[in-house]
CSV table of C-alpha atoms in Angstrom, one decimal:
chain,number,residue,atom,x,y,z
A,1,MET,CA,-83.1,277.9,-61.0
A,2,ALA,CA,-79.4,280.0,-59.9
A,3,GLN,CA,-80.2,283.7,-61.0
A,4,ASN,CA,-77.0,282.9,-63.6
A,5,ASP,CA,-79.8,280.8,-65.3
A,6,LEU,CA,-82.9,283.1,-66.5
A,7,PRO,CA,-83.6,283.6,-69.9
A,8,LEU,CA,-82.8,288.1,-69.1
A,9,LYS,CA,-79.9,287.5,-67.1
A,10,ASP,CA,-77.4,288.9,-68.7
A,11,ILE,CA,-79.7,292.3,-69.8
A,12,THR,CA,-78.8,295.6,-67.7
A,13,VAL,CA,-82.3,298.0,-67.8
A,14,CYS,CA,-82.0,301.1,-67.3
A,15,ASP,CA,-85.0,302.1,-66.2
A,16,PHE,CA,-86.8,305.9,-65.3
A,17,SER,CA,-90.2,304.4,-64.8
A,18,TRP,CA,-92.6,305.6,-62.7
A,19,VAL,CA,-96.2,305.4,-61.1
A,20,GLY,CA,-97.6,302.1,-63.1
A,21,ALA,CA,-97.2,301.3,-66.1
A,22,GLY,CA,-93.6,301.6,-66.8
A,23,PRO,CA,-93.0,300.3,-63.2
A,24,ILE,CA,-94.6,297.0,-64.0
A,25,ALA,CA,-93.0,295.9,-66.9
A,26,THR,CA,-89.3,296.0,-65.3
A,27,ASN,CA,-91.0,294.2,-63.3
A,28,ILE,CA,-91.6,291.5,-65.3
A,29,LEU,CA,-88.5,291.9,-66.5
A,30,GLY,CA,-86.8,291.5,-63.3
A,31,GLN,CA,-88.1,288.4,-62.1
A,32,LEU,CA,-87.0,286.6,-66.3
A,33,GLY,CA,-83.1,287.8,-64.9
A,34,ALA,CA,-82.8,291.9,-66.3
A,35,ASP,CA,-80.6,293.6,-63.6
A,36,ILE,CA,-82.9,296.9,-63.4
A,37,ILE,CA,-82.1,299.6,-62.0
A,38,LYS,CA,-84.5,302.3,-60.7
A,39,ILE,CA,-83.3,305.9,-61.5
A,40,GLU,CA,-85.1,308.2,-58.4
A,41,SER,CA,-84.5,311.7,-57.1
A,42,ARG,CA,-84.5,311.4,-53.1
A,43,SER,CA,-85.5,315.6,-53.7
A,44,LYS,CA,-88.6,314.3,-55.7
A,45,PRO,CA,-89.6,311.0,-54.0
A,46,GLU,CA,-91.8,308.8,-57.2
A,47,VAL,CA,-95.6,308.9,-56.0
A,48,LEU,CA,-96.6,305.5,-55.3
A,49,ARG,CA,-94.0,305.7,-52.1
A,50,HIS,CA,-96.5,308.0,-50.7
A,51,GLY,CA,-99.5,305.5,-51.8
A,52,TYR,CA,-101.6,303.9,-49.6
A,53,PRO,CA,-101.4,301.1,-48.2
A,54,PHE,CA,-98.9,301.2,-45.6
A,55,LYS,CA,-97.5,298.9,-43.0
A,56,ASP,CA,-99.2,299.9,-39.7
A,57,GLY,CA,-100.6,302.7,-41.5
A,58,LYS,CA,-97.4,304.4,-40.6
A,59,PRO,CA,-97.5,306.3,-44.0
A,60,GLY,CA,-93.5,306.6,-45.2
A,61,ILE,CA,-92.0,306.5,-48.6
A,62,GLU,CA,-90.3,303.3,-48.1
A,63,ARG,CA,-93.0,301.6,-46.2
A,64,SER,CA,-96.1,301.8,-50.1
A,65,GLY,CA,-97.2,298.5,-50.7
A,66,TYR,CA,-98.3,300.1,-53.6
A,67,PHE,CA,-94.7,301.3,-54.6
A,68,ALA,CA,-93.5,297.6,-53.1
A,69,ASN,CA,-96.0,295.4,-55.0
A,70,ARG,CA,-94.7,296.7,-58.3
A,71,ASN,CA,-90.8,297.2,-58.0
A,72,PRO,CA,-89.6,293.8,-56.7
A,73,ASN,CA,-85.9,292.5,-58.1
A,74,LYS,CA,-84.8,296.0,-58.6
A,75,ARG,CA,-81.9,298.1,-58.2
A,76,SER,CA,-82.4,301.7,-57.4
A,77,ILE,CA,-80.3,305.0,-57.3
A,78,SER,CA,-80.8,309.0,-55.8
A,79,LEU,CA,-80.0,311.1,-58.5
A,80,ASN,CA,-80.8,314.8,-59.2
A,81,MET,CA,-81.0,314.9,-62.4
A,82,THR,CA,-80.5,318.7,-62.4
A,83,MET,CA,-77.2,318.3,-62.3
A,84,PRO,CA,-74.7,317.7,-64.6
A,85,GLU,CA,-73.1,315.1,-63.2
A,86,ALA,CA,-75.7,313.0,-62.5
A,87,ARG,CA,-76.0,313.6,-66.5
A,88,ASP,CA,-72.5,312.0,-66.9
A,89,VAL,CA,-73.7,309.4,-64.7
A,90,VAL,CA,-77.1,308.3,-66.2
A,91,VAL,CA,-74.3,307.9,-69.7
A,92,ARG,CA,-72.0,305.6,-68.3
A,93,LEU,CA,-75.1,303.7,-66.8
A,94,ILE,CA,-76.0,303.5,-70.7
A,95,LYS,CA,-72.8,302.7,-71.9
A,96,LYS,CA,-74.2,299.5,-70.3
A,97,SER,CA,-77.6,299.4,-70.6
A,98,ASP,CA,-79.8,296.8,-72.6
A,99,ILE,CA,-82.5,298.4,-72.6
A,100,VAL,CA,-83.2,302.7,-71.3
A,101,ILE,CA,-86.9,303.0,-70.2
A,102,ASN,CA,-89.9,306.0,-69.0
A,103,ASN,CA,-92.9,306.7,-69.3
A,104,PHE,CA,-92.7,310.9,-68.8
A,105,ARG,CA,-94.6,313.1,-70.6
A,106,ALA,CA,-93.4,313.5,-74.5
A,107,GLY,CA,-90.0,316.2,-74.2
A,108,GLN,CA,-88.9,315.2,-70.5
A,109,MET,CA,-86.3,313.3,-71.1
A,110,GLU,CA,-85.1,315.0,-74.5
A,111,LYS,CA,-85.1,318.4,-71.6
A,112,TRP,CA,-83.0,316.5,-70.2
A,113,ASN,CA,-80.2,315.7,-73.0
A,114,LEU,CA,-81.4,311.8,-73.4
A,115,GLY,CA,-84.3,311.8,-75.7
A,116,TYR,CA,-83.2,308.6,-78.3
A,117,GLU,CA,-81.0,310.9,-80.4
A,118,ASP,CA,-78.5,311.5,-77.6
A,119,VAL,CA,-79.6,308.1,-76.3
A,120,LYS,CA,-78.2,305.9,-80.2
A,121,LYS,CA,-75.1,308.7,-80.1
A,122,ILE,CA,-74.2,307.3,-76.4
A,123,ASN,CA,-74.9,303.5,-76.9
A,124,LYS,CA,-75.6,302.5,-81.3
A,125,ASP,CA,-76.7,299.4,-79.4
A,126,VAL,CA,-79.6,300.4,-76.8
A,127,ILE,CA,-83.9,299.1,-76.8
A,128,TYR,CA,-85.1,303.1,-75.9
A,129,VAL,CA,-88.4,302.9,-74.8
A,130,THR,CA,-90.8,305.8,-73.9
A,131,MET,CA,-94.8,305.1,-72.6
A,132,SER,CA,-95.8,308.8,-72.7
A,133,ILE,CA,-100.1,308.5,-72.6
A,134,GLN,CA,-100.5,309.7,-75.7
A,135,GLY,CA,-97.5,309.2,-78.1
A,136,ASP,CA,-94.3,311.0,-78.7
A,137,ASP,CA,-95.7,313.2,-81.4
A,138,GLY,CA,-99.5,314.8,-82.5
A,139,PRO,CA,-101.6,317.4,-81.0
A,140,GLN,CA,-101.7,315.7,-77.6
A,141,SER,CA,-98.8,314.5,-77.5
A,142,HIS,CA,-97.5,316.2,-74.0
A,143,SER,CA,-100.6,315.5,-71.8
A,144,ALA,CA,-100.0,314.0,-68.7
A,145,GLY,CA,-102.2,311.0,-67.8
A,146,PHE,CA,-102.6,309.1,-64.6
A,147,GLY,CA,-104.2,305.4,-65.1
A,148,VAL,CA,-107.4,307.3,-64.4
A,149,THR,CA,-108.1,309.7,-67.3
A,150,LEU,CA,-106.8,307.2,-69.6
A,151,ASN,CA,-109.1,305.0,-68.5
A,152,ALA,CA,-111.8,307.6,-69.8
A,153,LEU,CA,-109.7,309.1,-72.2
A,154,VAL,CA,-110.5,305.3,-74.5
A,155,GLY,CA,-113.3,304.9,-73.5
A,156,PHE,CA,-113.4,302.1,-70.4
A,157,THR,CA,-114.3,304.4,-68.1
A,158,TYR,CA,-117.8,305.4,-70.0
A,159,LEU,CA,-118.3,301.3,-70.6
A,160,THR,CA,-118.1,300.9,-67.0
A,161,ALA,CA,-121.3,302.1,-65.4
A,162,ASP,CA,-124.6,301.0,-64.8
A,163,PRO,CA,-127.4,301.0,-67.7
A,164,ASP,CA,-128.8,305.2,-67.8
A,165,GLY,CA,-125.9,304.9,-64.8
A,166,GLU,CA,-123.7,308.0,-64.4
A,167,PRO,CA,-119.9,306.4,-65.1
A,168,PHE,CA,-118.3,304.9,-61.9
A,169,GLY,CA,-115.0,303.8,-63.6
A,170,THR,CA,-112.7,300.2,-63.6
A,171,GLY,CA,-112.2,300.8,-59.8
A,172,THR,CA,-108.5,300.3,-61.0
A,173,SER,CA,-106.0,302.1,-63.0
A,174,TYR,CA,-106.9,299.1,-65.5
A,175,THR,CA,-104.6,300.3,-68.3
A,176,ASP,CA,-102.1,301.0,-66.0
A,177,HIS,CA,-102.3,296.7,-64.7
A,178,ILE,CA,-102.4,294.7,-68.3
A,179,ALA,CA,-103.4,297.0,-71.0
A,180,VAL,CA,-99.8,298.9,-71.4
A,181,PRO,CA,-97.4,296.8,-69.3
A,182,SER,CA,-98.5,294.2,-71.4
A,183,HIS,CA,-98.4,295.7,-74.5
A,184,THR,CA,-94.3,297.4,-73.7
A,185,VAL,CA,-92.8,293.7,-72.6
A,186,PHE,CA,-94.2,292.1,-75.7
A,187,GLY,CA,-92.8,295.4,-77.8
A,188,ILE,CA,-89.5,295.0,-75.8
A,189,MET,CA,-89.7,291.1,-76.4
A,190,ALA,CA,-89.4,291.3,-79.6
A,191,ALA,CA,-87.1,294.2,-80.0
A,192,LEU,CA,-84.5,291.9,-78.4
A,193,LEU,CA,-84.9,289.1,-81.0
A,194,HIS,CA,-84.1,291.8,-83.4
A,195,ARG,CA,-81.0,293.1,-82.2
A,196,ASP,CA,-79.6,289.4,-81.9
A,197,LYS,CA,-80.7,288.7,-85.3
A,198,THR,CA,-78.8,292.1,-86.7
A,199,GLY,CA,-77.4,294.0,-83.8
A,200,GLU,CA,-79.6,297.0,-84.5
A,201,GLY,CA,-81.1,298.4,-81.3
A,202,GLN,CA,-84.2,300.6,-82.1
A,203,ARG,CA,-86.6,303.0,-80.3
A,204,VAL,CA,-89.9,301.3,-79.0
A,205,GLU,CA,-92.8,304.4,-79.4
A,206,VAL,CA,-95.6,302.7,-76.5
A,207,PRO,CA,-99.1,305.4,-76.5
A,208,GLN,CA,-100.9,304.2,-73.4
A,209,ALA,CA,-103.6,305.3,-75.6
A,210,GLN,CA,-103.1,303.3,-77.8
A,211,ALA,CA,-102.2,299.9,-76.3
A,212,ALA,CA,-105.0,300.3,-73.8
A,213,ILE,CA,-107.9,300.6,-77.5
A,214,CYS,CA,-106.2,297.4,-78.2
A,215,LEU,CA,-107.6,295.3,-75.3
A,216,LYS,CA,-111.5,296.6,-76.2
A,217,PRO,CA,-112.1,297.5,-79.8
A,218,LEU,CA,-115.9,296.0,-80.5
A,219,ASP,CA,-117.4,299.7,-79.2
A,220,VAL,CA,-114.8,301.1,-81.7
A,221,MET,CA,-115.9,299.2,-84.6
A,222,ASP,CA,-119.6,299.1,-83.4
A,223,TYR,CA,-119.3,302.3,-84.4
A,224,ALA,CA,-116.8,302.0,-87.9
A,225,VAL,CA,-119.5,300.0,-89.3
A,226,ASN,CA,-122.7,300.5,-87.4
A,227,LYS,CA,-122.7,303.7,-86.2
A,228,ARG,CA,-123.8,303.1,-82.9
A,229,ILE,CA,-123.0,304.0,-80.1
A,230,GLN,CA,-123.0,301.6,-77.6
A,231,GLN,CA,-124.3,301.8,-73.6
A,232,PRO,CA,-122.7,300.1,-70.8
A,233,LEU,CA,-124.0,297.4,-69.8
A,234,GLY,CA,-122.8,297.0,-65.6
A,235,VAL,CA,-122.2,293.6,-65.8
A,236,ARG,CA,-124.3,292.0,-68.3
A,237,ASP,CA,-123.1,291.2,-71.5
A,238,PRO,CA,-125.0,291.3,-75.1
A,239,ASN,CA,-124.7,287.8,-75.6
A,240,ALA,CA,-125.1,285.4,-72.0
A,241,ALA,CA,-127.8,285.3,-70.1
A,242,PRO,CA,-128.2,285.8,-67.5
A,243,HIS,CA,-125.5,286.9,-66.9
A,244,GLY,CA,-124.6,288.9,-63.4
A,245,VAL,CA,-123.6,288.7,-60.1
A,246,TYR,CA,-126.3,287.8,-57.3
A,247,LYS,CA,-126.1,287.4,-53.3
A,248,VAL,CA,-125.3,283.4,-51.8
A,249,SER,CA,-126.1,283.2,-47.5
A,250,GLY,CA,-124.0,286.1,-45.3
A,251,TYR,CA,-122.9,288.9,-45.2
A,252,LYS,CA,-121.9,291.4,-49.2
A,253,LYS,CA,-121.5,287.9,-50.7
A,254,TRP,CA,-121.7,287.3,-54.0
A,255,ILE,CA,-121.5,284.9,-57.1
A,256,SER,CA,-121.2,285.7,-60.3
A,257,ILE,CA,-122.8,283.5,-63.1
A,258,ALA,CA,-122.5,283.5,-67.3
A,259,VAL,CA,-125.0,281.9,-69.1
A,260,PHE,CA,-124.2,281.6,-73.1
A,261,SER,CA,-125.8,278.4,-75.0
A,262,ASP,CA,-129.2,277.2,-74.2
A,263,ASN,CA,-127.6,273.4,-73.7
A,264,GLN,CA,-125.7,275.8,-69.9
A,265,TRP,CA,-128.8,277.8,-69.2
A,266,CYS,CA,-131.2,273.7,-68.9
A,267,THR,CA,-128.1,272.5,-66.6
A,268,LEU,CA,-128.3,275.6,-64.0
A,269,LYS,CA,-132.5,275.3,-64.4
A,270,LYS,CA,-132.1,272.1,-62.9
A,271,ALA,CA,-129.1,273.3,-60.3
A,272,MET,CA,-132.2,275.2,-59.4
A,273,GLY,CA,-134.8,272.0,-59.2
A,274,ASN,CA,-136.4,272.8,-62.8
A,275,PRO,CA,-138.9,275.9,-61.0
A,276,ASP,CA,-142.0,276.9,-62.7
A,277,TRP,CA,-140.9,279.7,-63.1
A,278,ALA,CA,-137.4,279.0,-65.8
A,279,GLU,CA,-140.0,276.9,-67.5
A,280,GLU,CA,-142.1,279.8,-68.9
A,281,ASP,CA,-141.3,280.2,-72.8
A,282,MET,CA,-139.9,283.5,-72.0
A,283,PHE,CA,-137.3,282.2,-70.9
A,284,GLY,CA,-136.5,278.8,-73.1
A,285,THR,CA,-134.4,281.0,-76.2
A,286,THR,CA,-131.0,283.9,-76.0
A,287,GLN,CA,-133.0,286.3,-76.5
A,288,GLY,CA,-135.7,285.4,-74.9
A,289,ARG,CA,-132.9,285.3,-71.4
A,290,LEU,CA,-132.4,288.5,-72.8
A,291,ASP,CA,-135.2,290.5,-73.4
A,292,ASN,CA,-136.1,289.3,-69.9
A,293,GLN,CA,-133.1,290.7,-67.5
A,294,ASP,CA,-134.9,292.3,-65.3
A,295,LEU,CA,-136.8,289.1,-64.2
A,296,LEU,CA,-134.5,286.2,-64.4
A,297,ASP,CA,-131.9,287.9,-62.9
A,298,ARG,CA,-134.1,288.7,-59.5
A,299,LYS,CA,-136.2,285.2,-59.8
A,300,ILE,CA,-132.6,284.0,-59.7
A,301,GLU,CA,-131.2,285.6,-56.9
A,302,GLU,CA,-134.3,283.9,-55.1
A,303,TRP,CA,-132.8,280.4,-55.0
A,304,THR,CA,-128.6,281.6,-54.7
A,305,MET,CA,-129.3,283.9,-51.8
A,306,ILE,CA,-129.8,281.5,-49.7
A,307,GLN,CA,-127.3,279.6,-50.9
A,308,ASP,CA,-124.3,278.9,-49.9
A,309,GLY,CA,-122.1,280.7,-52.3
A,310,THR,CA,-118.7,278.5,-52.4
A,311,GLU,CA,-120.4,275.2,-52.5
A,312,LEU,CA,-122.5,276.5,-54.9
A,313,GLN,CA,-119.3,277.8,-57.3
A,314,TYR,CA,-118.3,274.2,-57.5
A,315,ARG,CA,-121.4,272.7,-57.2
A,316,LEU,CA,-122.2,274.8,-60.9
A,317,MET,CA,-118.6,274.9,-62.5
A,318,GLY,CA,-118.7,271.5,-61.8
A,319,SER,CA,-121.5,270.6,-63.9
A,320,GLY,CA,-120.5,273.3,-66.8
A,321,VAL,CA,-121.6,276.0,-66.1
A,322,PRO,CA,-119.6,279.3,-64.7
A,323,ALA,CA,-119.6,281.1,-61.6
A,324,GLY,CA,-117.1,282.2,-59.7
A,325,MET,CA,-117.3,283.5,-56.0
A,326,VAL,CA,-117.3,288.1,-55.9
A,327,GLN,CA,-113.6,287.4,-54.0
A,328,ASP,CA,-111.8,290.2,-51.4
A,329,ALA,CA,-108.4,290.3,-50.7
A,330,ARG,CA,-108.0,287.7,-48.4
A,331,ALA,CA,-110.3,285.0,-50.8
A,332,MET,CA,-107.8,285.9,-52.9
A,333,ILE,CA,-104.3,285.5,-50.3
A,334,GLU,CA,-105.8,282.5,-49.2
A,335,ASP,CA,-107.5,280.4,-52.4
A,336,PRO,CA,-106.1,277.1,-52.3
A,337,GLN,CA,-105.5,277.5,-56.3
A,338,LEU,CA,-103.0,280.3,-56.2
A,339,ALA,CA,-101.6,278.5,-53.9
A,340,GLN,CA,-101.2,275.6,-55.2
A,341,HIS,CA,-99.5,277.4,-58.4
A,342,ASP,CA,-96.7,279.3,-55.8
A,343,PHE,CA,-98.5,282.4,-57.3
A,344,TRP,CA,-98.3,285.0,-54.5
A,345,ALA,CA,-94.2,285.7,-52.3
A,346,TYR,CA,-92.8,287.0,-48.9
A,347,LEU,CA,-90.1,288.9,-49.3
A,348,ASP,CA,-88.1,290.6,-46.6
A,349,HIS,CA,-89.1,294.2,-46.8
A,350,LYS,CA,-85.2,296.6,-45.0
A,351,GLU,CA,-87.7,298.8,-43.4
A,352,VAL,CA,-92.1,296.7,-43.1
A,353,GLY,CA,-90.6,293.1,-43.1
A,354,LEU,CA,-92.6,290.4,-44.9
A,355,THR,CA,-94.4,291.9,-47.9
A,356,LEU,CA,-95.8,290.2,-50.3
A,357,TYR,CA,-95.8,289.7,-53.5
A,358,ASN,CA,-97.4,288.3,-56.3
A,359,ARG,CA,-95.7,286.8,-59.0
A,360,VAL,CA,-95.2,286.5,-63.2
A,361,PRO,CA,-98.6,284.6,-64.7
A,362,MET,CA,-95.7,282.8,-67.0
A,363,LYS,CA,-94.9,279.0,-65.7
A,364,PHE,CA,-91.3,278.6,-67.4
A,365,SER,CA,-90.8,274.4,-67.1
A,366,LYS,CA,-87.0,274.6,-67.6
A,367,THR,CA,-86.6,278.9,-66.7
A,368,PRO,CA,-89.1,279.6,-64.8
A,369,ALA,CA,-89.2,283.6,-62.5
A,370,MET,CA,-87.7,284.3,-59.6
A,371,MET,CA,-88.0,286.3,-56.4
A,372,LYS,CA,-85.5,287.6,-55.6
A,373,THR,CA,-85.6,290.7,-52.9
A,374,ALA,CA,-88.4,293.4,-52.1
A,375,ALA,CA,-89.0,297.0,-53.0
A,376,PRO,CA,-86.0,298.8,-52.9
A,377,LEU,CA,-85.8,301.4,-50.2
A,378,LEU,CA,-85.2,304.9,-52.0
A,379,GLY,CA,-81.5,305.2,-53.0
A,380,GLU,CA,-80.0,302.0,-51.2
A,381,HIS,CA,-78.0,301.1,-54.1
A,382,THR,CA,-76.7,304.0,-55.5
A,383,GLN,CA,-72.9,303.4,-53.9
A,384,ASP,CA,-72.8,299.4,-54.7
A,385,VAL,CA,-74.0,300.4,-58.8
A,386,LEU,CA,-71.8,303.8,-58.9
A,387,THR,CA,-68.9,302.0,-57.2
A,388,ASP,CA,-68.8,298.0,-58.0
A,389,PHE,CA,-71.0,298.5,-61.5
A,390,LEU,CA,-69.9,301.5,-63.1
A,391,GLU,CA,-66.3,301.4,-61.8
A,392,TYR,CA,-66.6,305.6,-59.8
A,393,SER,CA,-63.8,305.3,-56.3
A,394,ASP,CA,-64.1,305.4,-53.3
A,395,ALA,CA,-63.0,309.1,-53.9
A,396,GLU,CA,-65.4,310.3,-56.8
A,397,PHE,CA,-68.4,309.0,-54.7
A,398,GLU,CA,-67.3,310.7,-51.4
A,399,THR,CA,-67.3,313.7,-54.0
A,400,MET,CA,-70.2,312.8,-55.4
A,401,LYS,CA,-72.9,313.0,-52.4
A,402,ALA,CA,-70.1,316.2,-50.5
A,403,LYS,CA,-72.2,317.7,-54.4
A,404,LYS,CA,-75.5,316.5,-53.9
A,405,ILE,CA,-75.7,314.3,-56.6
A,406,PHE,CA,-78.0,311.6,-55.2
A,407,ASP,CA,-80.6,314.0,-53.5
């Protein structure tokens, strides 16, 4: 598959996004062939360029695995946006762009005179994507935030706790990784289809809080209908028992098991050798198992903790009981299923060498996504983009360089 055969091969993105949700969205577009030109600042490098983990444990703005994972297939130019000449460069880029995207707090692009009203005067057909935390208007529109604060704001953190325990969070910026970028990409593709039909560009606003709530509606619906505030369940589920994580043989090894029907419960009992305790009336129905989960979980773990986890996983799955080992990063990289699907890609990074990346999780039979280049060095493509793509002369480039436009 050649790069010029990819579905977004003719799309250029002026990418002001940073940290999480925005870069993940543009990463997807890049793997589908779009030319992503990332605007960065050498004087104020993106937060994630300072983010753990670093190659060999040695910090550096070109050594962050966190940044690298979200930014392959992109070109980076460095601009000092406090200088008018830098805005002139962006204007020239916008004229040749199909999409302008940012996930700053509301008002930042307007400070550079690059809000939607400004940009559509530069390129009336552009699709302008804005992804502030709580939207571009309203009483909280100027709120700043990151994944951990957004998780708290929309209720993920409240529900991510053991019963009667303090919230401990999702362990990752779940909203940044799933809810916001997926909705953003969908919105972009819908806007591109609209433009293909009508020739019209438009503004696409994706308030991150709203995107996150769309993936967790049950607690809101419960309160709206029943005036009941759902409480944390830990790893349990109100509709299934057993539903949890259980120790297996070995150091720090667990298996997850989920039983949603009486038939699955009968299958699990058979796998356990039909012990007498499992035949007691209290465990005979889903509701009975839900009412006696503490005892149920203890009895199941007495059995699982002497089992080989991997063998047990395949045995249960083969018999129709949902089960899966709790895998760490090494296990995922070595997972034969992911290897079969060619999910992992290795790309050569100029600073740290061979680097692991995950591909987009969509498989196309005609136009498969492509991993082309590792994450860029800060400003790595500034000269190429300005002189080749934006058609500045070498003399003009050197003049701007002398004025420190690229700092």
